[in-house]
Amino acid sequence: MNRYGTHGKREWRGATALLALTLAGGLLLTGCGGTDDASDGAKDTAADSRGGSGMPAPDRPRGEGEQRYDGGTSAPGSGEGEKNGDSREIAPDPDYLSTFALDVDTASYGYARRTLSEGRLPDPATVRPEEFVNSFRQDYERPDGDGFSVTVDGARTDDEDWSLVRVGLATRPAERQSERPPAALTFVIDISGSMGEPGRLDLAQEALGTMTDRLRDDDSVALVTFSDEAETVLPMTRLGDHRDRVHDAIDGLEPTDSTNLGAGMETGYETAVEGHREGVTNRVVLVSDALANTGDTDADTILERIATERREHGITLFGVGVGSDYGDALMERLADKGDGHTTYVSTGEDAREVFCEQLPSHIELTARDAKAQVAFDPETVAEFRLVGYDNRQVADEDFRDDRVDGGEVGPGHTVTALYAVRTRPGADGHLATATVRWLDPDSRTPHEESGDVESDALDDSVWESGRGLRVTATAAYFADALRSPGGDGGSLPGAPGLSELSERADGLADRTENADLRELAEAIEEANRLA
């Protein structure tokens, strides 16, 4: 694996308007870097800051008649795609830039595992490849200070001239509990009738109770509930000697009536503003099955109602999804447009990890409105496409427009973007440059960091590469298969069938003895059985 820092930057030249192509197949989640560290593949909970310009691919005349990979298991021009009903269109003068907002959501993977455990294949519309990938901790090199490190690597697939190229971004390690800033957390809890199902409200209460005991004395907690109406059950309360008061409020929650999620969000943000503390991390934590059926049920309308609180006070959202019947689309939209991220919990162990480990450790933000731009070199790259991030695309020209929304990222996170790339025959030399741009969460000063990758990084096969890249590929191919008709024969180049993928995942889990990879292998095995 090759790691690169900031060297070799140069000014953008001749960038044209973006033609962003994303296919229906996908996926996800980033794997660890290519080492044999036994911690590779553990589930994720979620470089010095320097200014400067990114490094685009050098200008050259665009090749006429270029084709793009539009799905199917064969490369364009092979003649095999048409028999699968795929369209093959000539791309109208494509450029070589790809720009997207960062995303650390993991809810899609958690919800897919829950669905499979109940003997059902997940709805393809709920499968977001980047969230499968980002559910696994990476071993990318960490920066010394706030900001990101950039790692770019890749490997060949079994399809001729097609490779998977991975862009890995990492923030500094999370602070120990005693070193992080204090937190002011407003929990907005869904107590509608549907939350009475086992594994919803009861699961949240247990985890919240444990979290209350683990938070610091200088942390503060508020509690808002909603069903057909919303109510502030507990105003912002400094824990200190008041933990019993918080426990009483949590223990007293009972499910009732319908789901007015809009009212819950509005009251939650009002409560967060009333209890706003300077110099601490202020966050709203929404716990819900997101099955809104009363009041405002549209994400954009709900977000507009709380826009002032979000923008003026910088209060971020953390969405925690629960329930076998779950409003995935609404929760994802709220998080993507609400300066936050989502996760999904289905077991007591999941809930304890989220509330007691992830949330306290990653309360702090290290980057706001973070965006990435990858410039592929037309001398070596014939075509490419970003896997997933369908709802996070950003126009190329908006990469350095800091008014355009990006993603919020905290310490301890890794973010992975995976690309399917077809190289030109005999390609040799520079392949791509990846640049990440973000704003300092306090001063809003912009910073950038870049990394490069050369064509020789693609010498190894995906299945013979480092463990981390194999985890990434396995997760991506899994999501890709789940988004495909019948759950097999995905659209990513070199996609194995679920049966072969299950064997590869099982081997990875055996060699690493990693519990999270064992869960991945079991999910793939169940999908193969159902498909």
Short mmCIF file of C-alpha atoms in Angstrom, two decimals:
data_model
loop_
_atom_site.label_atom_id
_atom_site.label_comp_id
_atom_site.label_asym_id
_atom_site.label_seq_id
_atom_site.Cartn_x
_atom_site.Cartn_y
_atom_site.Cartn_z
CA MET A 1 0.00 0.00 0.00
CA ASN A 2 1.22 3.49 -0.78
CA ARG A 3 0.66 6.41 1.57
CA TYR A 4 1.19 9.96 0.46
CA GLY A 5 1.05 13.30 2.21
CA THR A 6 0.93 16.85 0.88
CA HIS A 7 3.87 16.70 -1.49
CA GLY A 8 3.38 17.27 -5.19
CA LYS A 9 0.50 19.75 -4.99
CA ARG A 10 -0.09 22.05 -7.90
CA GLU A 11 -2.78 24.50 -9.00
CA TRP A 12 -5.98 23.22 -10.60
CA ARG A 13 -5.92 23.73 -14.35
CA GLY A 14 -8.61 23.50 -16.95
CA ALA A 15 -11.22 21.78 -14.82
CA THR A 16 -14.54 21.55 -16.68
CA ALA A 17 -18.03 21.06 -15.28
CA LEU A 18 -18.53 17.73 -13.53
CA LEU A 19 -20.32 14.81 -15.09
CA ALA A 20 -20.94 12.71 -11.99
CA LEU A 21 -21.91 9.15 -12.81
CA THR A 22 -23.12 6.90 -10.05
CA LEU A 23 -24.54 3.44 -10.70
CA ALA A 24 -27.27 1.66 -8.91
CA GLY A 25 -24.90 -0.88 -7.52
CA GLY A 26 -22.72 -0.17 -4.79
CA LEU A 27 -20.62 -0.18 -2.21
CA LEU A 28 -19.37 0.52 0.77
CA LEU A 29 -17.58 0.51 3.62
CA THR A 30 -14.06 1.13 4.07
CA GLY A 31 -11.75 -1.52 5.17
CA CYS A 32 -8.58 -1.18 7.10
CA GLY A 33 -5.23 -0.32 5.59
CA GLY A 34 -3.18 -3.15 4.18
CA THR A 35 -1.46 -4.49 7.23
CA ASP A 36 -1.77 -7.68 9.19
CA ASP A 37 -2.75 -5.93 12.39
CA ALA A 38 -5.32 -8.15 14.10
CA SER A 39 -7.45 -5.10 14.83
CA ASP A 40 -8.19 -4.58 11.12
CA GLY A 41 -11.87 -4.83 10.40
CA ALA A 42 -13.13 -3.72 13.79
CA LYS A 43 -16.28 -1.65 13.55
CA ASP A 44 -15.82 2.11 13.27
CA THR A 45 -17.72 4.31 15.63
CA ALA A 46 -17.92 6.97 13.13
CA ALA A 47 -2.26 15.39 9.05
CA ASP A 48 -1.59 18.78 10.27
CA SER A 49 -4.09 21.33 8.99
CA ARG A 50 -2.58 23.11 6.03
CA GLY A 51 -3.95 25.43 3.42
CA GLY A 52 -3.19 25.08 -0.26
CA SER A 53 -4.59 23.89 -3.54
CA GLY A 54 -5.45 20.39 -4.57
CA MET A 55 -3.83 18.59 -7.46
CA PRO A 56 -5.99 17.79 -10.48
CA ALA A 57 -5.11 15.48 -13.34
CA PRO A 58 -3.09 17.21 -16.06
CA ASP A 59 -4.96 18.57 -19.05
CA ARG A 60 -5.10 16.62 -22.28
CA PRO A 61 -7.53 16.36 -25.17
CA ARG A 62 -10.49 14.26 -24.08
CA GLY A 63 -10.67 10.94 -25.82
CA GLU A 64 -13.55 10.78 -28.29
CA GLY A 65 -15.88 7.85 -28.09
CA GLU A 66 -15.04 7.05 -24.47
CA GLN A 67 -17.49 4.71 -22.81
CA ARG A 68 -18.45 4.59 -19.15
CA TYR A 69 -19.02 1.48 -17.09
CA ASP A 70 -22.78 1.42 -16.55
CA GLY A 71 -23.31 -1.78 -14.63
CA GLY A 72 -23.25 -5.47 -15.38
CA THR A 73 -20.37 -7.83 -14.75
CA SER A 74 -18.40 -7.13 -17.90
CA ALA A 75 -16.45 -4.11 -19.03
CA PRO A 76 -17.90 -1.83 -21.71
CA GLY A 77 -17.31 -2.90 -25.24
CA SER A 78 -17.25 -6.62 -24.43
CA GLY A 79 -20.71 -7.19 -25.82
CA GLU A 80 -21.79 -9.07 -22.71
CA GLY A 81 -23.53 -6.18 -20.98
CA GLU A 82 -26.36 -5.96 -23.51
CA LYS A 83 -27.56 -9.48 -22.76
CA ASN A 84 -28.10 -8.40 -19.14
CA GLY A 85 -30.24 -5.50 -20.30
CA ASP A 86 -27.66 -2.83 -19.43
CA SER A 87 -27.42 0.30 -21.55
CA ARG A 88 -24.07 1.32 -23.02
CA GLU A 89 -23.98 4.99 -23.92
CA ILE A 90 -21.17 7.16 -25.18
CA ALA A 91 -20.28 9.68 -22.49
CA PRO A 92 -20.46 13.30 -23.72
CA ASP A 93 -16.94 14.58 -23.15
CA PRO A 94 -16.52 13.51 -19.51
CA ASP A 95 -14.05 15.25 -17.24
CA TYR A 96 -11.87 13.55 -14.70
CA LEU A 97 -13.04 15.04 -11.41
CA SER A 98 -15.24 13.50 -8.71
CA THR A 99 -16.47 15.60 -5.78
CA PHE A 100 -18.56 14.59 -2.77
CA ALA A 101 -19.35 15.54 0.83
CA LEU A 102 -17.85 13.29 3.48
CA ASP A 103 -20.18 10.87 5.27
CA VAL A 104 -19.57 8.78 8.39
CA ASP A 105 -23.06 7.23 8.59
CA THR A 106 -23.30 3.49 9.27
CA ALA A 107 -27.07 2.97 9.69
CA SER A 108 -27.58 1.22 6.35
CA TYR A 109 -25.26 -1.66 7.27
CA GLY A 110 -26.76 -2.08 10.74
CA TYR A 111 -30.30 -2.12 9.37
CA ALA A 112 -29.35 -4.64 6.65
CA ARG A 113 -27.91 -6.99 9.29
CA ARG A 114 -31.10 -6.67 11.35
CA THR A 115 -33.28 -7.42 8.31
CA LEU A 116 -31.21 -10.44 7.30
CA SER A 117 -31.32 -11.82 10.85
CA GLU A 118 -35.12 -11.81 10.54
CA GLY A 119 -34.97 -13.89 7.36
CA ARG A 120 -35.55 -11.10 4.83
CA LEU A 121 -33.39 -9.48 2.18
CA PRO A 122 -33.21 -5.71 2.74
CA ASP A 123 -34.99 -3.33 0.39
CA PRO A 124 -32.31 -2.34 -2.17
CA ALA A 125 -33.30 1.31 -1.65
CA THR A 126 -32.01 1.13 1.94
CA VAL A 127 -28.59 -0.25 0.95
CA ARG A 128 -25.97 2.51 0.78
CA PRO A 129 -22.53 1.08 -0.06
CA GLU A 130 -20.52 3.84 1.62
CA GLU A 131 -22.23 3.07 4.94
CA PHE A 132 -21.30 -0.60 4.69
CA VAL A 133 -17.70 0.39 4.06
CA ASN A 134 -17.55 3.01 6.78
CA SER A 135 -18.88 0.57 9.38
CA PHE A 136 -15.40 -0.91 9.75
CA ARG A 137 -12.47 0.73 11.48
CA GLN A 138 -9.46 1.47 9.29
CA ASP A 139 -5.78 1.53 10.14
CA TYR A 140 -4.97 4.56 8.00
CA GLU A 141 -2.12 6.68 9.26
CA ARG A 142 -3.49 9.31 11.66
CA PRO A 143 -2.56 13.01 11.55
CA ASP A 144 -0.82 14.64 14.48
CA GLY A 145 -3.30 17.50 14.82
CA ASP A 146 -6.80 18.41 13.72
CA GLY A 147 -7.62 17.75 10.10
CA PHE A 148 -7.08 14.67 7.95
CA SER A 149 -4.47 12.32 6.63
CA VAL A 150 -5.00 11.08 3.07
CA THR A 151 -4.24 7.50 1.96
CA VAL A 152 -4.81 6.30 -1.61
CA ASP A 153 -4.33 2.69 -2.73
CA GLY A 154 -5.97 0.06 -4.90
CA ALA A 155 -5.82 -3.34 -6.57
CA ARG A 156 -6.87 -5.16 -9.74
CA THR A 157 -10.22 -6.91 -10.08
CA ASP A 158 -10.85 -10.04 -12.12
CA ASP A 159 -12.22 -7.89 -14.97
CA GLU A 160 -9.54 -6.90 -17.46
CA ASP A 161 -8.25 -3.32 -17.00
CA TRP A 162 -10.69 -2.71 -14.11
CA SER A 163 -9.42 -1.93 -10.61
CA LEU A 164 -10.78 -0.75 -7.28
CA VAL A 165 -9.13 2.46 -6.05
CA ARG A 166 -9.61 3.39 -2.40
CA VAL A 167 -9.36 6.89 -0.94
CA GLY A 168 -8.98 6.78 2.84
CA LEU A 169 -9.28 9.81 5.11
CA ALA A 170 -8.55 9.71 8.84
CA THR A 171 -8.76 12.16 11.73
CA ARG A 172 -6.64 12.16 14.86
CA PRO A 173 -7.44 9.60 17.57
CA ALA A 174 -10.27 10.45 19.93
CA GLU A 175 -9.35 12.02 23.25
CA ARG A 176 -9.64 10.02 26.43
CA GLN A 177 -12.81 10.78 28.38
CA SER A 178 -10.88 12.93 30.82
CA GLU A 179 -9.32 15.06 28.05
CA ARG A 180 -12.24 15.81 25.72
CA PRO A 181 -14.28 19.03 26.03
CA PRO A 182 -17.43 18.92 28.18
CA ALA A 183 -20.67 18.04 26.39
CA ALA A 184 -24.23 19.34 26.45
CA LEU A 185 -26.40 16.55 25.03
CA THR A 186 -30.11 16.91 24.31
CA PHE A 187 -31.72 13.50 23.86
CA VAL A 188 -34.90 13.55 21.75
CA ILE A 189 -36.63 10.25 22.44
CA ASP A 190 -39.48 8.77 20.39
CA ILE A 191 -42.13 7.39 22.79
CA SER A 192 -44.81 6.70 20.15
CA GLY A 193 -46.78 3.45 20.26
CA SER A 194 -44.47 1.70 17.78
CA MET A 195 -41.56 2.18 20.20
CA GLY A 196 -43.21 -0.32 22.55
CA GLU A 197 -41.90 -3.19 20.40
CA PRO A 198 -39.09 -5.05 22.19
CA GLY A 199 -35.71 -3.75 21.07
CA ARG A 200 -36.78 -0.14 20.69
CA LEU A 201 -37.55 2.09 23.69
CA ASP A 202 -36.48 -0.53 26.25
CA LEU A 203 -33.14 -0.94 24.52
CA ALA A 204 -32.60 2.83 24.41
CA GLN A 205 -33.49 3.22 28.11
CA GLU A 206 -31.01 0.59 29.20
CA ALA A 207 -28.17 2.10 27.17
CA LEU A 208 -28.98 5.68 28.19
CA GLY A 209 -28.95 4.64 31.84
CA THR A 210 -25.50 3.09 31.49
CA MET A 211 -24.25 6.14 29.55
CA THR A 212 -25.47 8.47 32.30
CA ASP A 213 -23.22 6.69 34.79
CA ARG A 214 -20.22 6.95 32.46
CA LEU A 215 -20.46 10.62 31.46
CA ARG A 216 -18.38 13.14 33.38
CA ASP A 217 -19.61 15.40 36.17
CA ASP A 218 -19.15 18.49 33.96
CA ASP A 219 -21.30 17.04 31.14
CA SER A 220 -24.94 18.11 30.86
CA VAL A 221 -28.00 16.20 29.69
CA ALA A 222 -31.50 17.26 28.65
CA LEU A 223 -34.38 14.93 27.75
CA VAL A 224 -37.19 15.64 25.28
CA THR A 225 -39.89 13.10 24.41
CA PHE A 226 -42.38 13.07 21.56
CA SER A 227 -45.41 11.07 20.48
CA ASP A 228 -48.34 13.09 19.09
CA GLU A 229 -46.84 16.08 20.96
CA ALA A 230 -43.40 16.95 22.30
CA GLU A 231 -42.41 17.67 25.89
CA THR A 232 -39.20 18.66 27.66
CA VAL A 233 -39.05 16.08 30.42
CA LEU A 234 -35.68 17.24 31.75
CA PRO A 235 -34.11 20.66 31.01
CA MET A 236 -30.36 20.87 30.53
CA THR A 237 -28.96 19.42 33.75
CA ARG A 238 -25.31 19.32 34.81
CA LEU A 239 -24.69 15.73 35.88
CA GLY A 240 -22.51 16.22 38.97
CA ASP A 241 -24.78 15.23 41.85
CA HIS A 242 -27.89 15.00 39.66
CA ARG A 243 -27.48 11.59 38.06
CA ASP A 244 -30.42 10.16 39.99
CA ARG A 245 -32.64 12.86 38.49
CA VAL A 246 -31.53 11.84 34.99
CA HIS A 247 -32.08 8.15 35.75
CA ASP A 248 -35.60 8.87 37.01
CA ALA A 249 -36.45 10.72 33.80
CA ILE A 250 -35.13 7.86 31.63
CA ASP A 251 -36.86 5.15 33.67
CA GLY A 252 -40.18 6.97 33.47
CA LEU A 253 -40.43 6.83 29.66
CA GLU A 254 -43.42 4.85 28.34
CA PRO A 255 -44.67 4.40 24.75
CA THR A 256 -47.94 6.08 23.75
CA ASP A 257 -49.87 7.53 20.78
CA SER A 258 -48.52 8.49 17.34
CA THR A 259 -45.22 9.85 15.99
CA ASN A 260 -44.85 13.61 15.58
CA LEU A 261 -41.16 13.61 14.81
CA GLY A 262 -41.24 17.21 13.58
CA ALA A 263 -42.50 18.44 16.94
CA GLY A 264 -39.84 16.39 18.71
CA MET A 265 -37.04 17.87 16.63
CA GLU A 266 -38.32 21.44 17.05
CA THR A 267 -38.70 21.12 20.82
CA GLY A 268 -35.38 19.30 21.07
CA TYR A 269 -33.46 22.08 19.35
CA GLU A 270 -35.27 24.74 21.38
CA THR A 271 -34.26 22.91 24.55
CA ALA A 272 -30.68 22.61 23.28
CA VAL A 273 -30.54 26.36 22.63
CA GLU A 274 -31.98 27.20 26.06
CA GLY A 275 -29.34 24.99 27.68
CA HIS A 276 -26.56 26.01 25.28
CA ARG A 277 -23.15 26.18 26.96
CA GLU A 278 -20.22 28.12 25.54
CA GLY A 279 -16.97 26.22 25.14
CA VAL A 280 -18.62 22.80 25.14
CA THR A 281 -19.91 20.46 22.44
CA ASN A 282 -23.66 20.96 21.99
CA ARG A 283 -25.44 18.10 20.25
CA VAL A 284 -28.95 16.78 19.71
CA VAL A 285 -29.28 12.98 19.80
CA LEU A 286 -32.46 11.68 18.12
CA VAL A 287 -33.54 8.13 19.07
CA SER A 288 -36.43 6.93 16.91
CA ASP A 289 -37.77 4.36 14.47
CA ALA A 290 -38.44 7.42 12.25
CA LEU A 291 -41.95 6.26 11.32
CA ALA A 292 -43.39 9.78 11.36
CA ASN A 293 -47.18 9.81 10.87
CA THR A 294 -48.34 13.04 12.55
CA GLY A 295 -47.43 16.68 11.96
CA ASP A 296 -44.52 17.40 9.63
CA THR A 297 -43.30 14.18 8.05
CA ASP A 298 -41.01 15.70 5.40
CA ALA A 299 -37.32 15.99 6.27
CA ASP A 300 -36.79 19.30 4.46
CA THR A 301 -39.77 20.90 6.24
CA ILE A 302 -38.54 19.66 9.62
CA LEU A 303 -35.02 20.92 8.95
CA GLU A 304 -36.30 24.33 7.89
CA ARG A 305 -38.10 24.70 11.21
CA ILE A 306 -34.83 24.24 13.12
CA ALA A 307 -32.54 26.00 10.63
CA THR A 308 -31.80 29.01 12.84
CA GLU A 309 -30.84 26.90 15.84
CA ARG A 310 -28.54 24.74 13.72
CA ARG A 311 -26.79 27.58 11.90
CA GLU A 312 -26.44 30.18 14.63
CA HIS A 313 -25.50 27.82 17.45
CA GLY A 314 -23.69 25.08 15.49
CA ILE A 315 -25.70 22.29 17.14
CA THR A 316 -25.10 19.00 15.32
CA LEU A 317 -27.42 16.01 15.04
CA PHE A 318 -26.69 12.37 15.85
CA GLY A 319 -29.49 10.04 14.71
CA VAL A 320 -29.87 6.61 16.29
CA GLY A 321 -32.29 4.33 14.44
CA VAL A 322 -34.12 1.41 16.07
CA GLY A 323 -36.82 -1.11 15.16
CA SER A 324 -37.41 -3.83 12.59
CA ASP A 325 -39.72 -1.45 10.73
CA TYR A 326 -37.58 1.65 10.36
CA GLY A 327 -37.94 4.95 8.46
CA ASP A 328 -34.49 4.79 6.93
CA ALA A 329 -35.02 7.43 4.25
CA LEU A 330 -36.29 10.08 6.68
CA MET A 331 -33.53 9.51 9.24
CA GLU A 332 -30.82 9.57 6.57
CA ARG A 333 -32.16 12.80 5.07
CA LEU A 334 -32.31 14.49 8.47
CA ALA A 335 -28.70 13.56 9.19
CA ASP A 336 -27.28 14.38 5.74
CA LYS A 337 -28.89 17.82 5.63
CA GLY A 338 -28.83 18.43 9.38
CA ASP A 339 -25.07 18.59 9.95
CA GLY A 340 -24.86 15.17 11.52
CA HIS A 341 -24.73 11.44 11.02
CA THR A 342 -26.71 8.29 11.77
CA THR A 343 -26.22 4.81 13.11
CA TYR A 344 -28.59 1.91 13.76
CA VAL A 345 -28.84 -0.36 16.79
CA SER A 346 -30.74 -3.63 17.12
CA THR A 347 -29.24 -5.29 20.20
CA GLY A 348 -28.27 -4.27 23.71
CA GLU A 349 -24.62 -4.69 22.77
CA ASP A 350 -25.07 -2.33 19.78
CA ALA A 351 -26.79 0.25 21.96
CA ARG A 352 -24.15 0.13 24.69
CA GLU A 353 -21.40 0.58 22.09
CA VAL A 354 -23.15 3.58 20.52
CA PHE A 355 -24.21 5.38 23.70
CA CYS A 356 -21.46 4.36 26.09
CA GLU A 357 -18.40 4.17 23.81
CA GLN A 358 -18.93 5.99 20.50
CA LEU A 359 -20.96 8.97 21.65
CA PRO A 360 -18.84 10.00 24.68
CA SER A 361 -15.60 9.43 22.76
CA HIS A 362 -16.64 11.26 19.60
CA ILE A 363 -18.65 14.16 20.95
CA GLU A 364 -16.04 16.64 19.72
CA LEU A 365 -15.87 17.81 16.08
CA THR A 366 -12.56 18.27 14.25
CA ALA A 367 -13.94 19.28 10.83
CA ARG A 368 -17.04 21.00 9.48
CA ASP A 369 -18.35 20.99 5.91
CA ALA A 370 -15.69 18.51 4.82
CA LYS A 371 -15.61 17.65 1.10
CA ALA A 372 -13.33 15.49 -1.03
CA GLN A 373 -12.33 15.85 -4.67
CA VAL A 374 -10.52 13.15 -6.64
CA ALA A 375 -8.78 14.09 -9.89
CA PHE A 376 -8.04 11.14 -12.18
CA ASP A 377 -5.22 11.42 -14.69
CA PRO A 378 -6.58 11.06 -18.28
CA GLU A 379 -3.18 9.78 -19.40
CA THR A 380 -3.69 6.60 -17.38
CA VAL A 381 -7.45 6.44 -16.63
CA ALA A 382 -10.05 5.71 -19.30
CA GLU A 383 -13.11 5.86 -17.04
CA PHE A 384 -14.17 5.72 -13.41
CA ARG A 385 -17.14 5.87 -11.10
CA LEU A 386 -17.65 6.51 -7.40
CA VAL A 387 -19.25 3.63 -5.50
CA GLY A 388 -22.12 4.88 -3.35
CA TYR A 389 -22.35 8.44 -1.98
CA ASP A 390 -25.40 8.84 -4.23
CA ASN A 391 -26.89 11.53 -1.99
CA ARG A 392 -23.61 13.27 -1.22
CA GLN A 393 -22.50 14.42 -4.68
CA VAL A 394 -21.17 17.99 -4.95
CA ALA A 395 -20.60 19.97 -8.15
CA ASP A 396 -16.89 20.19 -8.99
CA GLU A 397 -16.95 23.97 -9.04
CA ASP A 398 -18.36 23.99 -5.48
CA PHE A 399 -15.44 22.13 -3.94
CA ARG A 400 -13.88 25.35 -2.63
CA ASP A 401 -17.16 27.17 -2.12
CA ASP A 402 -17.38 26.97 1.67
CA ARG A 403 -21.03 28.01 1.61
CA VAL A 404 -21.84 24.60 0.12
CA ASP A 405 -22.69 22.00 2.75
CA GLY A 406 -20.22 19.20 3.44
CA GLY A 407 -19.94 16.60 6.19
CA GLU A 408 -19.14 16.92 9.89
CA VAL A 409 -16.39 14.62 11.18
CA GLY A 410 -15.02 14.07 14.67
CA PRO A 411 -11.83 12.57 16.09
CA GLY A 412 -11.26 8.84 15.73
CA HIS A 413 -13.15 8.58 12.45
CA THR A 414 -12.10 7.17 9.12
CA VAL A 415 -13.89 7.84 5.83
CA THR A 416 -13.42 5.70 2.74
CA ALA A 417 -14.46 6.31 -0.85
CA LEU A 418 -14.15 3.44 -3.30
CA TYR A 419 -13.90 3.88 -7.07
CA ALA A 420 -14.21 1.43 -9.94
CA VAL A 421 -11.48 2.51 -12.38
CA ARG A 422 -10.65 1.27 -15.88
CA THR A 423 -7.06 2.04 -16.75
CA ARG A 424 -5.73 2.55 -20.26
CA PRO A 425 -3.74 -0.35 -21.74
CA GLY A 426 -0.15 -0.10 -20.61
CA ALA A 427 -0.97 2.66 -18.14
CA ASP A 428 2.13 3.81 -16.26
CA GLY A 429 2.69 6.70 -13.88
CA HIS A 430 0.38 9.05 -12.01
CA LEU A 431 -3.14 7.69 -11.56
CA ALA A 432 -5.03 10.09 -9.30
CA THR A 433 -4.81 12.81 -6.67
CA ALA A 434 -7.29 13.02 -3.79
CA THR A 435 -7.81 16.29 -1.89
CA VAL A 436 -9.94 16.83 1.22
CA ARG A 437 -11.09 20.33 2.23
CA TRP A 438 -12.67 21.21 5.56
CA LEU A 439 -13.39 24.13 7.88
CA ASP A 440 -12.00 24.45 11.38
CA PRO A 441 -15.03 23.87 13.63
CA ASP A 442 -14.30 27.00 15.71
CA SER A 443 -12.66 29.57 13.43
CA ARG A 444 -14.23 28.29 10.17
CA THR A 445 -10.80 28.65 8.54
CA PRO A 446 -10.49 26.38 5.46
CA HIS A 447 -7.72 23.77 5.19
CA GLU A 448 -6.74 21.16 2.60
CA GLU A 449 -4.68 17.98 2.45
CA SER A 450 -3.83 15.86 -0.60
CA GLY A 451 -2.48 12.43 -1.49
CA ASP A 452 -1.47 10.73 -4.73
CA VAL A 453 -1.44 7.22 -6.11
CA GLU A 454 0.58 5.76 -9.00
CA SER A 455 -0.47 3.03 -11.43
CA ASP A 456 1.93 0.51 -9.90
CA ALA A 457 -0.24 0.50 -6.77
CA LEU A 458 -2.65 -1.67 -8.79
CA ASP A 459 -0.20 -4.53 -9.37
CA ASP A 460 -1.82 -6.90 -6.84
CA SER A 461 -5.17 -8.63 -7.19
CA VAL A 462 -7.92 -7.43 -4.84
CA TRP A 463 -8.00 -10.86 -3.20
CA GLU A 464 -4.21 -10.93 -2.76
CA SER A 465 -3.91 -7.39 -1.41
CA GLY A 466 -3.55 -6.33 2.21
CA ARG A 467 -6.20 -7.39 4.66
CA GLY A 468 -7.73 -3.93 4.91
CA LEU A 469 -8.38 -3.59 1.20
CA ARG A 470 -9.87 -7.09 1.14
CA VAL A 471 -12.29 -6.08 3.90
CA THR A 472 -13.22 -2.99 1.91
CA ALA A 473 -13.80 -5.00 -1.26
CA THR A 474 -15.82 -7.66 0.59
CA ALA A 475 -18.12 -5.07 2.15
CA ALA A 476 -18.49 -3.21 -1.14
CA TYR A 477 -19.29 -6.34 -3.14
CA PHE A 478 -21.80 -7.36 -0.46
CA ALA A 479 -23.72 -4.09 -0.69
CA ASP A 480 -23.47 -4.25 -4.47
CA ALA A 481 -25.10 -7.68 -4.50
CA LEU A 482 -27.89 -6.57 -2.14
CA ARG A 483 -28.70 -3.69 -4.48
CA SER A 484 -28.93 -6.02 -7.47
CA PRO A 485 -31.99 -8.03 -8.56
CA GLY A 486 -32.02 -11.36 -6.77
CA GLY A 487 -29.21 -10.30 -4.45
CA ASP A 488 -26.44 -11.63 -6.69
CA GLY A 489 -24.48 -10.76 -9.84
CA GLY A 490 -23.69 -7.19 -8.83
CA SER A 491 -22.59 -4.36 -11.11
CA LEU A 492 -19.11 -3.73 -9.71
CA PRO A 493 -16.29 -5.01 -11.91
CA GLY A 494 -15.04 -8.41 -10.79
CA ALA A 495 -18.12 -8.97 -8.61
CA PRO A 496 -18.15 -12.52 -7.23
CA GLY A 497 -21.40 -14.32 -6.54
CA LEU A 498 -22.65 -14.32 -2.97
CA SER A 499 -21.54 -17.92 -2.55
CA GLU A 500 -17.91 -17.11 -3.39
CA LEU A 501 -18.09 -13.87 -1.39
CA SER A 502 -19.38 -15.80 1.62
CA GLU A 503 -16.38 -18.13 1.47
CA ARG A 504 -13.94 -15.22 1.24
CA ALA A 505 -15.58 -13.41 4.16
CA ASP A 506 -15.56 -16.58 6.23
CA GLY A 507 -11.84 -17.00 5.58
CA LEU A 508 -11.15 -13.39 6.60
CA ALA A 509 -13.11 -13.82 9.81
CA ASP A 510 -11.29 -17.06 10.67
CA ARG A 511 -7.84 -15.56 10.12
CA THR A 512 -8.48 -12.36 12.04
CA GLU A 513 -10.66 -13.83 14.80
CA ASN A 514 -12.42 -10.48 14.65
CA ALA A 515 -16.00 -10.34 15.93
CA ASP A 516 -17.13 -7.63 13.50
CA LEU A 517 -15.79 -9.53 10.49
CA ARG A 518 -17.52 -12.66 11.79
CA GLU A 519 -20.80 -10.70 11.83
CA LEU A 520 -20.13 -9.58 8.25
CA ALA A 521 -19.45 -13.16 7.16
CA GLU A 522 -22.66 -14.39 8.83
CA ALA A 523 -24.69 -11.64 7.14
CA ILE A 524 -23.31 -12.58 3.72
CA GLU A 525 -24.00 -16.25 4.37
CA GLU A 526 -27.61 -15.46 5.30
CA ALA A 527 -28.05 -13.27 2.21
CA ASN A 528 -26.72 -16.10 0.05
CA ARG A 529 -29.21 -18.49 1.62
CA LEU A 530 -32.13 -16.12 1.07
CA ALA A 531 -31.12 -15.23 -2.47
#
